[in-house]
Every structure is written in structure tokens, then in C-alpha cells.
Amino acid sequence: MCWSSLSAVVLWAVAAAGPPPAPFAAEGVAVAAPAVPDVPFSRFVLDNGLEVFVVEDHRVPLVAVDLWVHVGSGDEQPGRTGFAHLFEHMMFQGALHIGEDVHFDVLRKLGASQVNGTTNSDRTNYFEVVPSNQLESALWLESDRLGFLLPLLTDQSLANQRDVVRNERRQRYDNVPYGKERFATHAALFPEDHPYRFLTIGRHEDIERATVADVQAFWTSWYAPANATLALVGDVTVEQARALVTRWFGGLRKAQRPPATKRAPATLAANVRVDVEDSFARLPRLRWAWHAPRTLEDDDLDLGILADVLGAPGWGRLQKALVIDNPLAQSVSVTQSGQQLGGTFQIAVTLKPDSDPAVISRVVEGELAAVLARGPTGAEHARSVLNAEASFLWSLEDALARAERLQFFGHYAGDVGYTARYLQRLRSRTATTVVAAGQRWLTRPRALIVTRPLPTMAAPSAPAPVASTPAAATTPKPPPVPLPGAGATTGTGTGTGTGTGTETTTPAATAAKGGAR
């Protein structure tokens, strides 16, 4: 990426969005806020309810194809956890007209990049970036698996993907440092019948019980065109997009979009502490977790700023207090993660081996109390807002990221053209609103997850050589017992902490037993 290309996309994105917001002051210096950029797009809807967004950008001959199906693990029922993610895997297994297990191979031959699918608590997406002369082939692939997956669904293909998903859970959750902490955090925050309790990956027993009939019912309920949105960003015109999408998606079934899952916000009646023993972790960790606002609520934006003020690398208050000025911690992470049914605000501190957890707790609680009492400084607030805005604008350089941004705003704000409004709202946050949001949410009961490493197994000693036996001198030592690596985590800001997570399908992860990749 170069500055000229960034300038081009920013100039391309800037559109008239009314008068700019009032100037704001940072460290006593008043500066005029820049114009509010927007992402121009066109929209049309097919007769079967599929909604399509098109952003024309002819700078390079590529098109990002981004299909969102508006179902995630937050829509699952008790006893059916992990179904949204399992179904994402099944979508790479094959469909009636493209055949079995060929999706990645076909796209690779077309010169596609960034081919994948992900699932989180609120949605499932499928995407690829293709040369613009291969757009029709990509749309054919996506339409076939959206509309004609069931004819190739068998007990064998389902069993294959069940095994792949369960192995993914072992690799990414069960047998990694602090994997137990993720489950413990959500079990502490959410009641047994709440869909956010069990993470997107689901429970082993629920995945193992999944039947072909269950998968068919899930497809019938959620995988209708009316419950999907398609974003095309790049070297394509609206007229081309309309003709191609109508050709390949227009004949798919008509069905009503299922109602959005509704749920009363989860709450804690009192503080909760959970102690976790972790044989894979090498350092103790403390994690504080609170219930927090939903995505794009005002308090979600304010707590994102507060997360930066506490945890931003290099200048966040907890980073300075525990990592830089007085290195008691290996790492600090502070995150605000909004979601559809309610978010989480989390502070995680990975301790140095000889650090006292009580001292760490006093520092964390003291810094949190101070910022809730007096708020961020003008410099801290301005830095966080400018960082968030800069990160947002940089992301618009990438066609797929632009498509994802449209989809994100469409899903959570109900308005694909929300870019300018989002930036205006972000700029409107003040130290006063940040403090008010923090006092509303972070003075409530919270969960504390304490992870303690289990002692590691010592490697067996080699037998002592016996001088009278010539062979003893060449007897090899037994190999040492391999020790799992340390799992210290760093990160900060408004990104995802240990939220319900995003599961990703990759060629390497899904190729087991010859299944979908």
C-alpha cells in the first residue's frame, strides 16, 4: 500500500454529508474536524428477498464477493450449540451443480484470493476476491451452495465435518493456553439457557449428536435468500451486478426471513470468581469481565474509548502501570466487544512468574476507579478517537474490508450507508459520555477468572552410564517430555476479547478425511 493509493480511496470515499462537526480541542488547541467521508453504494433486492449492495471501484480488475447469512451461534437453541459453525463447514463440502469438495480448487484456478468463511455469535459470512472477468463463476459457486446444498448432504459428509469441527475445538480451545479461561468467562457471565454461554465452536456432545435431519432443518430455517445479503465491491458496474446476480440467485427459493432472535440482557446479581487450573498455561492470568452494551449503542462507542485509555499499547494507563513503568505483567489486554444480544468489557492481565496477584488487582481496580471518577484527559480522549477513525479509514483501502463494513452496518445499524453517521457519532463522544458509560456498566457485578498454571511434568533423567559395559557409553538419552508453549496474549482497544468468537474455515483446517477444505 502507498500513500497515493490511500489518498485515492479517501478522496473517492468523501461525499457530501452535511456540514462537518464542530471543531474539537486536544490539549487546548482547537482544530477543525475534517469532512465526513462516506462509501457510495447502490442497492437492489431480488424477488426472493436477497438484498445486494454494489460499490463500483475500477482502480484494479478485482471484485470482492461477500455473502452474509444472518444467523450465528446466538440464534442456536440449547442442545444444538455449534450448529451455525458446523453448517459453515458443510457449505464448503459441495453442492448439486459444482460437485463435492471442489470449492477451493475451482476458485484457486480462477486466481481467487482471500477465500474463506467465518462464523460468530451473530452472523455467518462467505467471501472471496476474484479477477473481475471471473465474477460470474464466483456468483455461480455461491448461489449453488446457498440454494442446492442439501442434495449432496449425506451421513458420511456430515460425519466428516463433525470430526473436523471437533478437532478444531481441540486445537483452538481445549488444548491451548488459556482455552479453559474462555469457556469459564462465558459460563460465569451467561446463564445455562443463553446462547452466548457456550461460544461459537459449540459443545462436543451437541456437535456429535447432529444428524442430517438437524442440518436440513437448520438450512430450511436460516439459509433462505431473504435472510442473506450480498456485497460486491470492485471492478463491476451496477448493471453488470444486477444481471449476473439475477441470473444466478433469482431462481432460488422464496421464503420469509426468520424473525431476529430476541433476548433480555443478561445480568449478574453479585460478583463471581472462578478459579481455573490450566496445564497448558505457563503464567497466571487474571481476567475481569462485565456485561456491556450491544454493538453500535452509544455506550459501546464510549466503552471502546475507555478500553483504549486503559489498555492501548504504549500509552494506556494499565499498560504503563503494569508493563512499562513497573513490569509486573507480561501483557495487558482491555477490550470492549459489542454483540447483538449484549456485549462484554474485559480486562486481562498475564502476570510475570513472581508477581503477586493481590498487587495486580489493586493496580487494576485503582486505575479503573480513577478513570471512572475523573475521566480520560483531553489528550487521551482525542488520541483514542483519532486512532479509531484512522483505523476505520485505512480499512476502506481493501475491497473485501469495504464489503464487510457495508455488511456490518447493514446487520447492526439496519443501514448499509451508515459510514458517515458512524464517524459523526464517534467524533461526538466526550470525556463526560465516556465516564457516564463506564459508571453505568463497570460499577455493576462482574466475573473474575483466575487462571493458575499446573506444574509441568519433569523430563525423565537419562540412566547413569555403567563403566564396565562398553555399550553404556553409546546408550541414547530418552527424549525430553515436550512442553506446550507459553500463551501470553497481547492486545487492546475496541477489538474482540474472549467474545463468543469467530470461527474460520481454512483449507488446511477442513481438509481432514478428504472433506471440504
Short mmCIF file of C-alpha atoms in Angstrom, two decimals:
data_model
loop_
_atom_site.label_atom_id
_atom_site.label_comp_id
_atom_site.label_asym_id
_atom_site.label_seq_id
_atom_site.Cartn_x
_atom_site.Cartn_y
_atom_site.Cartn_z
CA MET A 1 0.00 0.00 0.00
CA CYS A 2 1.27 3.50 -0.72
CA TRP A 3 0.19 6.98 0.35
CA SER A 4 -1.05 7.79 -3.14
CA SER A 5 -3.42 4.82 -3.14
CA LEU A 6 -4.70 5.72 0.32
CA SER A 7 -5.27 9.28 -0.81
CA ALA A 8 -7.15 7.98 -3.82
CA VAL A 9 -9.52 5.86 -1.77
CA VAL A 10 -10.13 8.61 0.78
CA LEU A 11 -10.84 11.13 -1.96
CA TRP A 12 -13.05 8.54 -3.62
CA ALA A 13 -14.90 7.96 -0.35
CA VAL A 14 -15.50 11.59 0.63
CA ALA A 15 -19.01 12.64 -0.26
CA ALA A 16 -21.25 15.48 0.85
CA ALA A 17 -22.64 14.54 4.22
CA GLY A 18 -23.85 17.87 5.53
CA PRO A 19 -21.72 20.33 7.47
CA PRO A 20 -18.75 18.90 9.35
CA PRO A 21 -19.00 18.54 13.13
CA ALA A 22 -17.89 21.40 15.32
CA PRO A 23 -14.17 21.79 15.99
CA PHE A 24 -12.83 19.91 18.98
CA ALA A 25 -9.87 20.68 21.21
CA ALA A 26 -6.93 18.41 22.02
CA GLU A 27 -4.54 19.69 24.68
CA GLY A 28 -6.00 23.17 24.37
CA VAL A 29 -5.58 23.51 20.61
CA ALA A 30 -8.74 23.91 18.55
CA VAL A 31 -8.68 22.20 15.17
CA ALA A 32 -11.34 21.97 12.52
CA ALA A 33 -12.76 18.47 12.08
CA PRO A 34 -12.24 17.09 8.58
CA ALA A 35 -15.07 16.37 6.22
CA VAL A 36 -17.00 13.21 6.99
CA PRO A 37 -16.24 10.52 4.39
CA ASP A 38 -18.84 8.13 3.08
CA VAL A 39 -18.85 4.97 0.95
CA PRO A 40 -21.15 5.46 -2.07
CA PHE A 41 -23.06 2.31 -2.98
CA SER A 42 -26.05 1.07 -4.94
CA ARG A 43 -28.67 -1.34 -3.65
CA PHE A 44 -31.24 -3.64 -5.20
CA VAL A 45 -33.39 -6.54 -3.96
CA LEU A 46 -34.37 -9.68 -5.87
CA ASP A 47 -37.92 -11.01 -5.84
CA ASN A 48 -36.87 -13.79 -3.44
CA GLY A 49 -35.64 -11.23 -0.91
CA LEU A 50 -31.87 -11.33 -1.50
CA GLU A 51 -30.51 -7.86 -0.83
CA VAL A 52 -27.48 -6.79 -2.88
CA PHE A 53 -25.04 -3.88 -2.33
CA VAL A 54 -22.64 -2.75 -5.05
CA VAL A 55 -19.66 -0.43 -4.70
CA GLU A 56 -18.01 0.45 -8.00
CA ASP A 57 -14.23 0.85 -7.81
CA HIS A 58 -12.43 0.35 -11.11
CA ARG A 59 -8.88 1.07 -9.97
CA VAL A 60 -7.86 -2.61 -10.17
CA PRO A 61 -9.55 -5.51 -12.01
CA LEU A 62 -10.73 -7.32 -8.87
CA VAL A 63 -14.11 -7.81 -7.19
CA ALA A 64 -14.74 -8.77 -3.58
CA VAL A 65 -17.74 -11.12 -3.21
CA ASP A 66 -19.07 -11.13 0.35
CA LEU A 67 -22.19 -13.13 1.29
CA TRP A 68 -23.62 -12.78 4.79
CA VAL A 69 -26.22 -15.20 6.12
CA HIS A 70 -27.78 -13.58 9.16
CA VAL A 71 -27.50 -16.45 11.59
CA GLY A 72 -24.86 -17.12 14.22
CA SER A 73 -24.37 -19.07 17.39
CA GLY A 74 -26.58 -16.54 19.19
CA ASP A 75 -29.54 -17.97 17.26
CA GLU A 76 -28.95 -21.56 18.41
CA GLN A 77 -31.15 -23.49 20.81
CA PRO A 78 -29.99 -25.32 23.95
CA GLY A 79 -28.66 -28.73 22.98
CA ARG A 80 -27.86 -27.51 19.46
CA THR A 81 -24.73 -25.47 20.14
CA GLY A 82 -22.15 -25.18 17.39
CA PHE A 83 -24.69 -25.64 14.58
CA ALA A 84 -24.05 -22.30 12.86
CA HIS A 85 -20.34 -23.03 12.65
CA LEU A 86 -20.88 -26.66 11.67
CA PHE A 87 -23.14 -25.52 8.84
CA GLU A 88 -20.48 -23.10 7.65
CA HIS A 89 -18.19 -26.12 7.25
CA MET A 90 -20.89 -28.00 5.37
CA MET A 91 -21.12 -25.13 2.87
CA PHE A 92 -17.59 -26.00 1.71
CA GLN A 93 -18.42 -29.69 1.35
CA GLY A 94 -20.12 -29.33 -2.03
CA ALA A 95 -23.41 -28.61 -3.77
CA LEU A 96 -25.52 -30.12 -6.51
CA HIS A 97 -24.07 -28.47 -9.62
CA ILE A 98 -20.49 -27.71 -8.59
CA GLY A 99 -19.89 -31.19 -7.19
CA GLU A 100 -18.32 -32.45 -4.00
CA ASP A 101 -15.27 -30.89 -2.38
CA VAL A 102 -14.25 -28.62 -5.28
CA HIS A 103 -14.99 -25.11 -3.99
CA PHE A 104 -11.42 -24.13 -3.15
CA ASP A 105 -9.96 -25.86 -6.19
CA VAL A 106 -12.26 -24.01 -8.59
CA LEU A 107 -11.55 -20.63 -7.02
CA ARG A 108 -7.82 -21.30 -6.94
CA LYS A 109 -7.84 -21.99 -10.67
CA LEU A 110 -9.72 -18.74 -11.23
CA GLY A 111 -6.99 -16.78 -9.45
CA ALA A 112 -9.10 -16.01 -6.38
CA SER A 113 -7.64 -14.80 -3.10
CA GLN A 114 -8.93 -14.34 0.46
CA VAL A 115 -11.27 -17.34 0.10
CA ASN A 116 -12.87 -18.31 3.39
CA GLY A 117 -15.87 -18.33 5.67
CA THR A 118 -16.34 -17.33 9.30
CA THR A 119 -19.00 -17.65 11.97
CA ASN A 120 -19.53 -15.56 15.06
CA SER A 121 -22.34 -15.12 17.54
CA ASP A 122 -24.46 -13.02 15.17
CA ARG A 123 -23.77 -13.94 11.53
CA THR A 124 -22.00 -16.28 9.09
CA ASN A 125 -20.09 -14.96 6.08
CA TYR A 126 -18.58 -16.47 2.93
CA PHE A 127 -16.20 -14.49 0.76
CA GLU A 128 -13.61 -14.44 -1.98
CA VAL A 129 -11.80 -11.83 -4.07
CA VAL A 130 -11.71 -12.73 -7.77
CA PRO A 131 -10.48 -11.19 -11.02
CA SER A 132 -13.36 -9.18 -12.40
CA ASN A 133 -13.61 -11.37 -15.50
CA GLN A 134 -14.30 -14.33 -13.18
CA LEU A 135 -17.05 -12.69 -11.15
CA GLU A 136 -19.77 -14.77 -12.77
CA SER A 137 -18.03 -18.00 -11.79
CA ALA A 138 -17.81 -16.84 -8.17
CA LEU A 139 -21.51 -15.96 -8.14
CA TRP A 140 -22.35 -19.36 -9.62
CA LEU A 141 -20.43 -21.08 -6.82
CA GLU A 142 -22.08 -19.00 -4.10
CA SER A 143 -25.58 -19.42 -5.49
CA ASP A 144 -25.20 -23.17 -5.86
CA ARG A 145 -24.20 -23.78 -2.26
CA LEU A 146 -26.80 -21.32 -0.96
CA GLY A 147 -29.59 -22.96 -2.92
CA PHE A 148 -28.57 -26.56 -3.64
CA LEU A 149 -26.51 -27.87 -0.74
CA LEU A 150 -28.97 -30.46 0.54
CA PRO A 151 -28.81 -32.91 -2.41
CA LEU A 152 -25.16 -33.64 -1.55
CA LEU A 153 -25.74 -33.82 2.20
CA THR A 154 -25.15 -37.38 3.44
CA ASP A 155 -24.37 -39.10 6.71
CA GLN A 156 -20.79 -39.51 5.53
CA SER A 157 -20.24 -35.86 4.60
CA LEU A 158 -21.80 -34.74 7.87
CA ALA A 159 -19.68 -37.18 9.88
CA ASN A 160 -16.59 -35.85 8.16
CA GLN A 161 -17.32 -32.24 9.08
CA ARG A 162 -18.40 -33.18 12.60
CA ASP A 163 -14.95 -34.69 13.10
CA VAL A 164 -13.25 -31.64 11.56
CA VAL A 165 -15.13 -29.23 13.83
CA ARG A 166 -14.47 -31.29 16.96
CA ASN A 167 -10.80 -31.46 16.08
CA GLU A 168 -10.82 -27.69 15.54
CA ARG A 169 -12.19 -27.27 19.04
CA ARG A 170 -9.39 -29.44 20.43
CA GLN A 171 -6.75 -27.48 18.53
CA ARG A 172 -8.03 -23.97 19.22
CA TYR A 173 -9.82 -24.25 22.56
CA ASP A 174 -9.27 -27.42 24.55
CA ASN A 175 -5.52 -27.88 24.13
CA VAL A 176 -4.18 -24.32 24.07
CA PRO A 177 -3.05 -21.97 26.84
CA TYR A 178 -5.98 -20.16 28.45
CA GLY A 179 -8.52 -22.06 26.38
CA LYS A 180 -10.35 -23.07 29.56
CA GLU A 181 -10.50 -19.42 30.55
CA ARG A 182 -12.63 -18.57 27.50
CA PHE A 183 -15.25 -21.13 28.44
CA ALA A 184 -15.13 -20.16 32.11
CA THR A 185 -15.66 -16.48 31.31
CA HIS A 186 -18.86 -17.05 29.37
CA ALA A 187 -20.14 -19.68 31.77
CA ALA A 188 -19.73 -17.12 34.56
CA LEU A 189 -21.45 -14.30 32.66
CA PHE A 190 -24.34 -16.07 30.93
CA PRO A 191 -27.00 -18.46 32.29
CA GLU A 192 -27.39 -22.03 31.08
CA ASP A 193 -30.08 -21.24 28.51
CA HIS A 194 -28.33 -18.21 26.99
CA PRO A 195 -26.86 -18.80 23.51
CA TYR A 196 -23.68 -16.83 24.32
CA ARG A 197 -22.78 -19.22 27.13
CA PHE A 198 -21.14 -21.90 25.00
CA LEU A 199 -19.04 -19.98 22.44
CA THR A 200 -19.43 -20.30 18.70
CA ILE A 201 -17.49 -23.57 18.50
CA GLY A 202 -20.20 -25.38 20.49
CA ARG A 203 -20.03 -28.36 22.83
CA HIS A 204 -18.56 -31.68 21.77
CA GLU A 205 -21.68 -33.60 22.74
CA ASP A 206 -24.00 -31.32 20.76
CA ILE A 207 -21.83 -31.49 17.64
CA GLU A 208 -21.59 -35.26 17.91
CA ARG A 209 -25.38 -35.58 18.14
CA ALA A 210 -26.03 -33.52 14.99
CA THR A 211 -27.96 -35.50 12.38
CA VAL A 212 -28.68 -34.99 8.70
CA ALA A 213 -32.24 -34.08 9.65
CA ASP A 214 -30.93 -31.41 12.05
CA VAL A 215 -28.76 -29.88 9.34
CA GLN A 216 -31.65 -29.93 6.86
CA ALA A 217 -33.88 -28.14 9.38
CA PHE A 218 -31.19 -25.53 10.04
CA TRP A 219 -30.84 -24.85 6.30
CA THR A 220 -34.61 -24.57 5.87
CA SER A 221 -34.92 -22.11 8.75
CA TRP A 222 -31.97 -19.83 8.09
CA TYR A 223 -30.43 -20.28 4.63
CA ALA A 224 -33.06 -18.56 2.53
CA PRO A 225 -32.12 -15.71 0.18
CA ALA A 226 -34.35 -13.42 2.22
CA ASN A 227 -32.04 -14.00 5.20
CA ALA A 228 -28.89 -13.25 3.21
CA THR A 229 -27.18 -10.12 1.90
CA LEU A 230 -24.58 -9.95 -0.85
CA ALA A 231 -21.96 -7.21 -1.19
CA LEU A 232 -19.92 -6.75 -4.37
CA VAL A 233 -17.06 -4.25 -4.22
CA GLY A 234 -14.64 -3.54 -7.03
CA ASP A 235 -14.41 -3.59 -10.81
CA VAL A 236 -18.09 -4.16 -11.60
CA THR A 237 -20.92 -1.88 -12.64
CA VAL A 238 -24.34 -1.88 -11.06
CA GLU A 239 -25.86 -3.03 -14.35
CA GLN A 240 -23.45 -5.96 -14.61
CA ALA A 241 -24.05 -6.91 -10.99
CA ARG A 242 -27.83 -6.81 -11.35
CA ALA A 243 -27.76 -9.02 -14.46
CA LEU A 244 -25.36 -11.61 -13.01
CA VAL A 245 -26.94 -11.79 -9.56
CA THR A 246 -30.42 -12.10 -11.04
CA ARG A 247 -29.23 -14.87 -13.35
CA TRP A 248 -27.66 -17.00 -10.62
CA PHE A 249 -29.66 -16.12 -7.49
CA GLY A 250 -33.03 -15.07 -8.91
CA GLY A 251 -34.36 -18.62 -9.21
CA LEU A 252 -33.62 -19.62 -5.61
CA ARG A 253 -36.50 -20.31 -3.28
CA LYS A 254 -38.74 -17.67 -1.78
CA ALA A 255 -39.16 -17.80 1.97
CA GLN A 256 -39.82 -15.35 4.74
CA ARG A 257 -36.84 -14.00 6.63
CA PRO A 258 -36.91 -15.57 10.10
CA PRO A 259 -37.51 -13.15 12.98
CA ALA A 260 -34.42 -11.85 14.74
CA THR A 261 -33.54 -13.60 17.97
CA LYS A 262 -34.60 -11.52 20.97
CA ARG A 263 -33.22 -11.91 24.45
CA ALA A 264 -33.39 -9.87 27.64
CA PRO A 265 -29.93 -8.59 28.61
CA ALA A 266 -28.04 -11.00 30.85
CA THR A 267 -27.08 -9.71 34.29
CA LEU A 268 -25.10 -10.80 37.33
CA ALA A 269 -26.63 -10.47 40.78
CA ALA A 270 -23.25 -10.44 42.53
CA ASN A 271 -19.56 -10.67 41.81
CA VAL A 272 -18.41 -14.10 40.66
CA ARG A 273 -14.96 -15.66 40.96
CA VAL A 274 -13.90 -18.76 39.05
CA ASP A 275 -10.54 -20.49 39.54
CA VAL A 276 -9.20 -22.37 36.54
CA GLU A 277 -6.29 -24.81 36.53
CA ASP A 278 -4.62 -24.89 33.12
CA SER A 279 -1.97 -27.46 32.19
CA PHE A 280 -1.11 -25.54 29.01
CA ALA A 281 -0.66 -22.09 30.54
CA ARG A 282 2.79 -21.12 31.82
CA LEU A 283 1.88 -17.85 33.54
CA PRO A 284 -1.01 -16.91 35.84
CA ARG A 285 -3.69 -14.66 34.43
CA LEU A 286 -6.45 -12.52 35.91
CA ARG A 287 -9.46 -11.63 33.77
CA TRP A 288 -12.21 -9.26 34.83
CA ALA A 289 -15.38 -9.38 32.71
CA TRP A 290 -18.52 -7.24 32.82
CA HIS A 291 -21.71 -7.28 30.81
CA ALA A 292 -21.62 -4.42 28.32
CA PRO A 293 -23.80 -2.71 25.68
CA ARG A 294 -24.77 -4.08 22.30
CA THR A 295 -22.92 -3.24 19.10
CA LEU A 296 -23.11 0.41 17.99
CA GLU A 297 -25.03 1.65 21.01
CA ASP A 298 -23.68 4.94 22.34
CA ASP A 299 -22.18 3.20 25.36
CA ASP A 300 -20.45 0.71 23.06
CA LEU A 301 -18.55 3.59 21.45
CA ASP A 302 -17.77 5.17 24.80
CA LEU A 303 -16.50 1.94 26.35
CA GLY A 304 -14.33 1.41 23.28
CA ILE A 305 -12.63 4.71 24.09
CA LEU A 306 -12.32 3.71 27.74
CA ALA A 307 -10.71 0.41 26.69
CA ASP A 308 -8.08 2.38 24.77
CA VAL A 309 -7.43 4.74 27.66
CA LEU A 310 -6.74 1.76 29.92
CA GLY A 311 -5.09 -0.71 27.59
CA ALA A 312 -3.67 0.86 24.42
CA PRO A 313 -0.10 -0.37 23.77
CA GLY A 314 2.49 2.21 24.73
CA TRP A 315 0.19 4.74 26.36
CA GLY A 316 -2.77 3.02 28.04
CA ARG A 317 -2.83 3.54 31.78
CA LEU A 318 -2.68 -0.15 32.69
CA GLN A 319 -0.01 -0.76 30.06
CA LYS A 320 2.13 1.93 31.66
CA ALA A 321 1.37 0.89 35.24
CA LEU A 322 1.89 -2.87 34.81
CA VAL A 323 4.07 -3.41 31.73
CA ILE A 324 6.19 -0.31 31.04
CA ASP A 325 6.84 1.68 34.24
CA ASN A 326 6.66 -1.21 36.70
CA PRO A 327 6.87 -4.50 34.77
CA LEU A 328 4.72 -6.73 36.95
CA ALA A 329 2.79 -8.15 34.00
CA GLN A 330 3.77 -9.95 30.83
CA SER A 331 0.86 -8.38 28.98
CA VAL A 332 -2.35 -6.39 29.41
CA SER A 333 -5.45 -6.54 27.21
CA VAL A 334 -8.53 -4.34 27.55
CA THR A 335 -11.43 -4.88 25.16
CA GLN A 336 -14.97 -3.72 24.57
CA SER A 337 -16.80 -6.29 22.43
CA GLY A 338 -20.32 -5.34 21.46
CA GLN A 339 -22.58 -8.05 20.11
CA GLN A 340 -26.19 -8.39 19.01
CA LEU A 341 -27.62 -9.67 22.29
CA GLY A 342 -25.23 -7.83 24.59
CA GLY A 343 -21.51 -7.26 24.81
CA THR A 344 -18.65 -7.74 27.25
CA PHE A 345 -15.97 -5.45 28.62
CA GLN A 346 -12.87 -7.32 29.71
CA ILE A 347 -9.52 -6.62 31.33
CA ALA A 348 -6.95 -9.40 31.15
CA VAL A 349 -3.55 -9.29 32.85
CA THR A 350 -0.99 -12.05 32.31
CA LEU A 351 1.34 -11.97 35.30
CA LYS A 352 5.09 -12.30 35.49
CA PRO A 353 6.09 -15.53 37.28
CA ASP A 354 6.91 -13.82 40.58
CA SER A 355 4.17 -11.18 40.59
CA ASP A 356 1.63 -11.01 43.39
CA PRO A 357 -1.98 -11.27 42.12
CA ALA A 358 -3.16 -9.10 45.00
CA VAL A 359 -0.86 -6.28 43.91
CA ILE A 360 -2.04 -6.61 40.31
CA SER A 361 -5.67 -6.46 41.46
CA ARG A 362 -5.07 -3.29 43.45
CA VAL A 363 -3.45 -1.58 40.47
CA VAL A 364 -6.25 -2.59 38.07
CA GLU A 365 -9.00 -1.58 40.44
CA GLY A 366 -7.22 1.68 41.29
CA GLU A 367 -6.74 2.72 37.66
CA LEU A 368 -10.32 1.80 36.81
CA ALA A 369 -11.67 3.77 39.76
CA ALA A 370 -9.55 6.78 38.78
CA VAL A 371 -10.74 6.93 35.19
CA LEU A 372 -14.36 6.44 36.26
CA ALA A 373 -14.02 9.29 38.74
CA ARG A 374 -12.11 11.84 36.66
CA GLY A 375 -12.42 10.57 33.10
CA PRO A 376 -9.80 10.49 30.37
CA THR A 377 -7.63 13.52 29.75
CA GLY A 378 -8.23 15.59 26.64
CA ALA A 379 -5.13 14.10 25.04
CA GLU A 380 -6.18 10.52 25.84
CA HIS A 381 -9.68 11.04 24.51
CA ALA A 382 -8.51 12.72 21.30
CA ARG A 383 -5.88 10.04 20.71
CA SER A 384 -8.38 7.22 21.03
CA VAL A 385 -10.95 8.83 18.73
CA LEU A 386 -8.34 9.69 16.11
CA ASN A 387 -6.86 6.18 16.27
CA ALA A 388 -10.31 4.64 15.80
CA GLU A 389 -11.11 6.93 12.88
CA ALA A 390 -7.73 6.38 11.21
CA SER A 391 -8.05 2.62 11.55
CA PHE A 392 -11.51 2.79 10.03
CA LEU A 393 -10.36 4.86 7.06
CA TRP A 394 -7.34 2.67 6.40
CA SER A 395 -9.63 -0.35 6.26
CA LEU A 396 -11.52 1.20 3.36
CA GLU A 397 -8.48 0.69 1.14
CA ASP A 398 -9.19 -3.04 0.90
CA ALA A 399 -12.18 -4.08 -1.23
CA LEU A 400 -13.15 -7.00 1.00
CA ALA A 401 -12.87 -4.89 4.15
CA ARG A 402 -15.12 -2.32 2.49
CA ALA A 403 -17.66 -5.03 1.69
CA GLU A 404 -17.50 -6.24 5.28
CA ARG A 405 -18.05 -2.72 6.54
CA LEU A 406 -21.22 -2.37 4.48
CA GLN A 407 -22.45 -5.73 5.72
CA PHE A 408 -21.59 -4.87 9.32
CA PHE A 409 -23.53 -1.63 9.24
CA GLY A 410 -26.44 -3.28 7.46
CA HIS A 411 -26.64 -6.01 10.08
CA TYR A 412 -26.14 -3.97 13.25
CA ALA A 413 -27.40 -0.50 12.30
CA GLY A 414 -30.01 -1.51 9.73
CA ASP A 415 -28.38 0.97 7.34
CA VAL A 416 -25.68 -0.01 4.86
CA GLY A 417 -24.91 3.66 4.29
CA TYR A 418 -24.06 4.25 7.93
CA THR A 419 -20.40 5.20 7.43
CA ALA A 420 -20.77 8.97 7.75
CA ARG A 421 -23.20 8.66 10.65
CA TYR A 422 -20.84 6.28 12.47
CA LEU A 423 -17.93 8.70 12.17
CA GLN A 424 -20.09 11.60 13.29
CA ARG A 425 -21.20 9.63 16.34
CA LEU A 426 -17.62 8.59 17.12
CA ARG A 427 -16.47 12.22 16.98
CA SER A 428 -19.35 13.32 19.20
CA ARG A 429 -18.21 11.24 22.19
CA THR A 430 -16.75 13.28 25.04
CA ALA A 431 -14.93 12.64 28.28
CA THR A 432 -18.26 13.15 30.03
CA THR A 433 -20.05 10.49 27.98
CA VAL A 434 -17.14 8.08 28.47
CA VAL A 435 -17.31 8.46 32.25
CA ALA A 436 -21.10 8.10 32.28
CA ALA A 437 -20.93 4.88 30.25
CA GLY A 438 -18.19 3.48 32.45
CA GLN A 439 -20.15 4.24 35.60
CA ARG A 440 -23.28 2.66 34.14
CA TRP A 441 -21.62 -0.63 33.23
CA LEU A 442 -18.38 -1.11 35.15
CA THR A 443 -19.76 -0.49 38.62
CA ARG A 444 -22.09 -3.49 38.21
CA PRO A 445 -21.24 -7.01 39.41
CA ARG A 446 -18.51 -8.66 37.36
CA ALA A 447 -16.81 -12.01 36.92
CA LEU A 448 -13.17 -12.61 37.85
CA ILE A 449 -11.48 -15.58 36.21
CA VAL A 450 -8.20 -16.64 37.84
CA THR A 451 -6.07 -18.97 35.76
CA ARG A 452 -3.34 -20.92 37.56
CA PRO A 453 -0.80 -22.96 35.61
CA LEU A 454 -0.46 -26.57 36.67
CA PRO A 455 3.08 -27.78 37.39
CA THR A 456 4.74 -29.21 34.30
CA MET A 457 5.91 -32.78 34.12
CA ALA A 458 9.70 -33.07 34.55
CA ALA A 459 11.63 -34.80 31.80
CA PRO A 460 12.90 -38.26 32.83
CA SER A 461 16.59 -38.44 33.66
CA ALA A 462 18.96 -40.44 31.50
CA PRO A 463 20.28 -43.65 33.08
CA ALA A 464 23.77 -43.31 34.55
CA PRO A 465 26.42 -44.87 32.31
CA VAL A 466 27.95 -48.11 33.56
CA ALA A 467 31.71 -48.09 33.09
CA SER A 468 32.08 -51.88 32.84
CA THR A 469 29.61 -52.07 29.96
CA PRO A 470 31.01 -50.68 26.69
CA ALA A 471 27.57 -50.28 25.21
CA ALA A 472 26.54 -47.94 28.02
CA ALA A 473 28.60 -45.11 26.61
CA THR A 474 26.51 -45.05 23.42
CA THR A 475 23.10 -45.54 25.03
CA PRO A 476 20.99 -42.55 23.92
CA LYS A 477 19.19 -40.41 26.45
CA PRO A 478 15.40 -40.67 26.46
CA PRO A 479 13.81 -37.70 24.68
CA PRO A 480 12.57 -34.91 26.98
CA VAL A 481 8.86 -34.55 27.53
CA PRO A 482 7.72 -31.76 25.17
CA LEU A 483 6.34 -28.73 26.98
CA PRO A 484 3.50 -26.72 25.45
CA GLY A 485 4.50 -23.17 24.59
CA ALA A 486 3.58 -20.13 26.63
CA GLY A 487 0.36 -18.44 25.67
CA ALA A 488 0.72 -14.83 26.72
CA THR A 489 -1.76 -12.65 24.89
CA THR A 490 -1.35 -9.01 23.99
CA GLY A 491 -3.87 -6.63 22.52
CA THR A 492 -6.10 -3.75 23.36
CA GLY A 493 -8.75 -1.33 22.20
CA THR A 494 -12.15 -1.97 20.80
CA GLY A 495 -11.48 -5.32 19.20
CA THR A 496 -12.79 -8.69 20.25
CA GLY A 497 -11.52 -10.12 23.51
CA THR A 498 -12.79 -13.51 24.57
CA GLY A 499 -16.17 -12.92 22.96
CA THR A 500 -18.20 -15.70 21.53
CA GLY A 501 -15.59 -15.69 18.85
CA THR A 502 -15.24 -16.04 15.15
CA GLU A 503 -14.63 -19.49 13.75
CA THR A 504 -12.82 -19.63 10.44
CA THR A 505 -12.85 -22.32 7.81
CA THR A 506 -9.47 -22.71 6.11
CA PRO A 507 -8.21 -25.17 3.52
CA ALA A 508 -5.77 -26.71 6.00
CA ALA A 509 -8.31 -26.98 8.79
CA THR A 510 -11.06 -28.61 6.77
CA ALA A 511 -9.16 -30.95 4.52
CA ALA A 512 -9.22 -33.81 7.00
CA LYS A 513 -10.52 -37.12 5.65
CA GLY A 514 -10.88 -35.68 2.19
CA GLY A 515 -13.68 -33.38 3.23
CA ALA A 516 -14.44 -29.79 2.38
CA ARG A 517 -11.48 -27.53 2.55
#
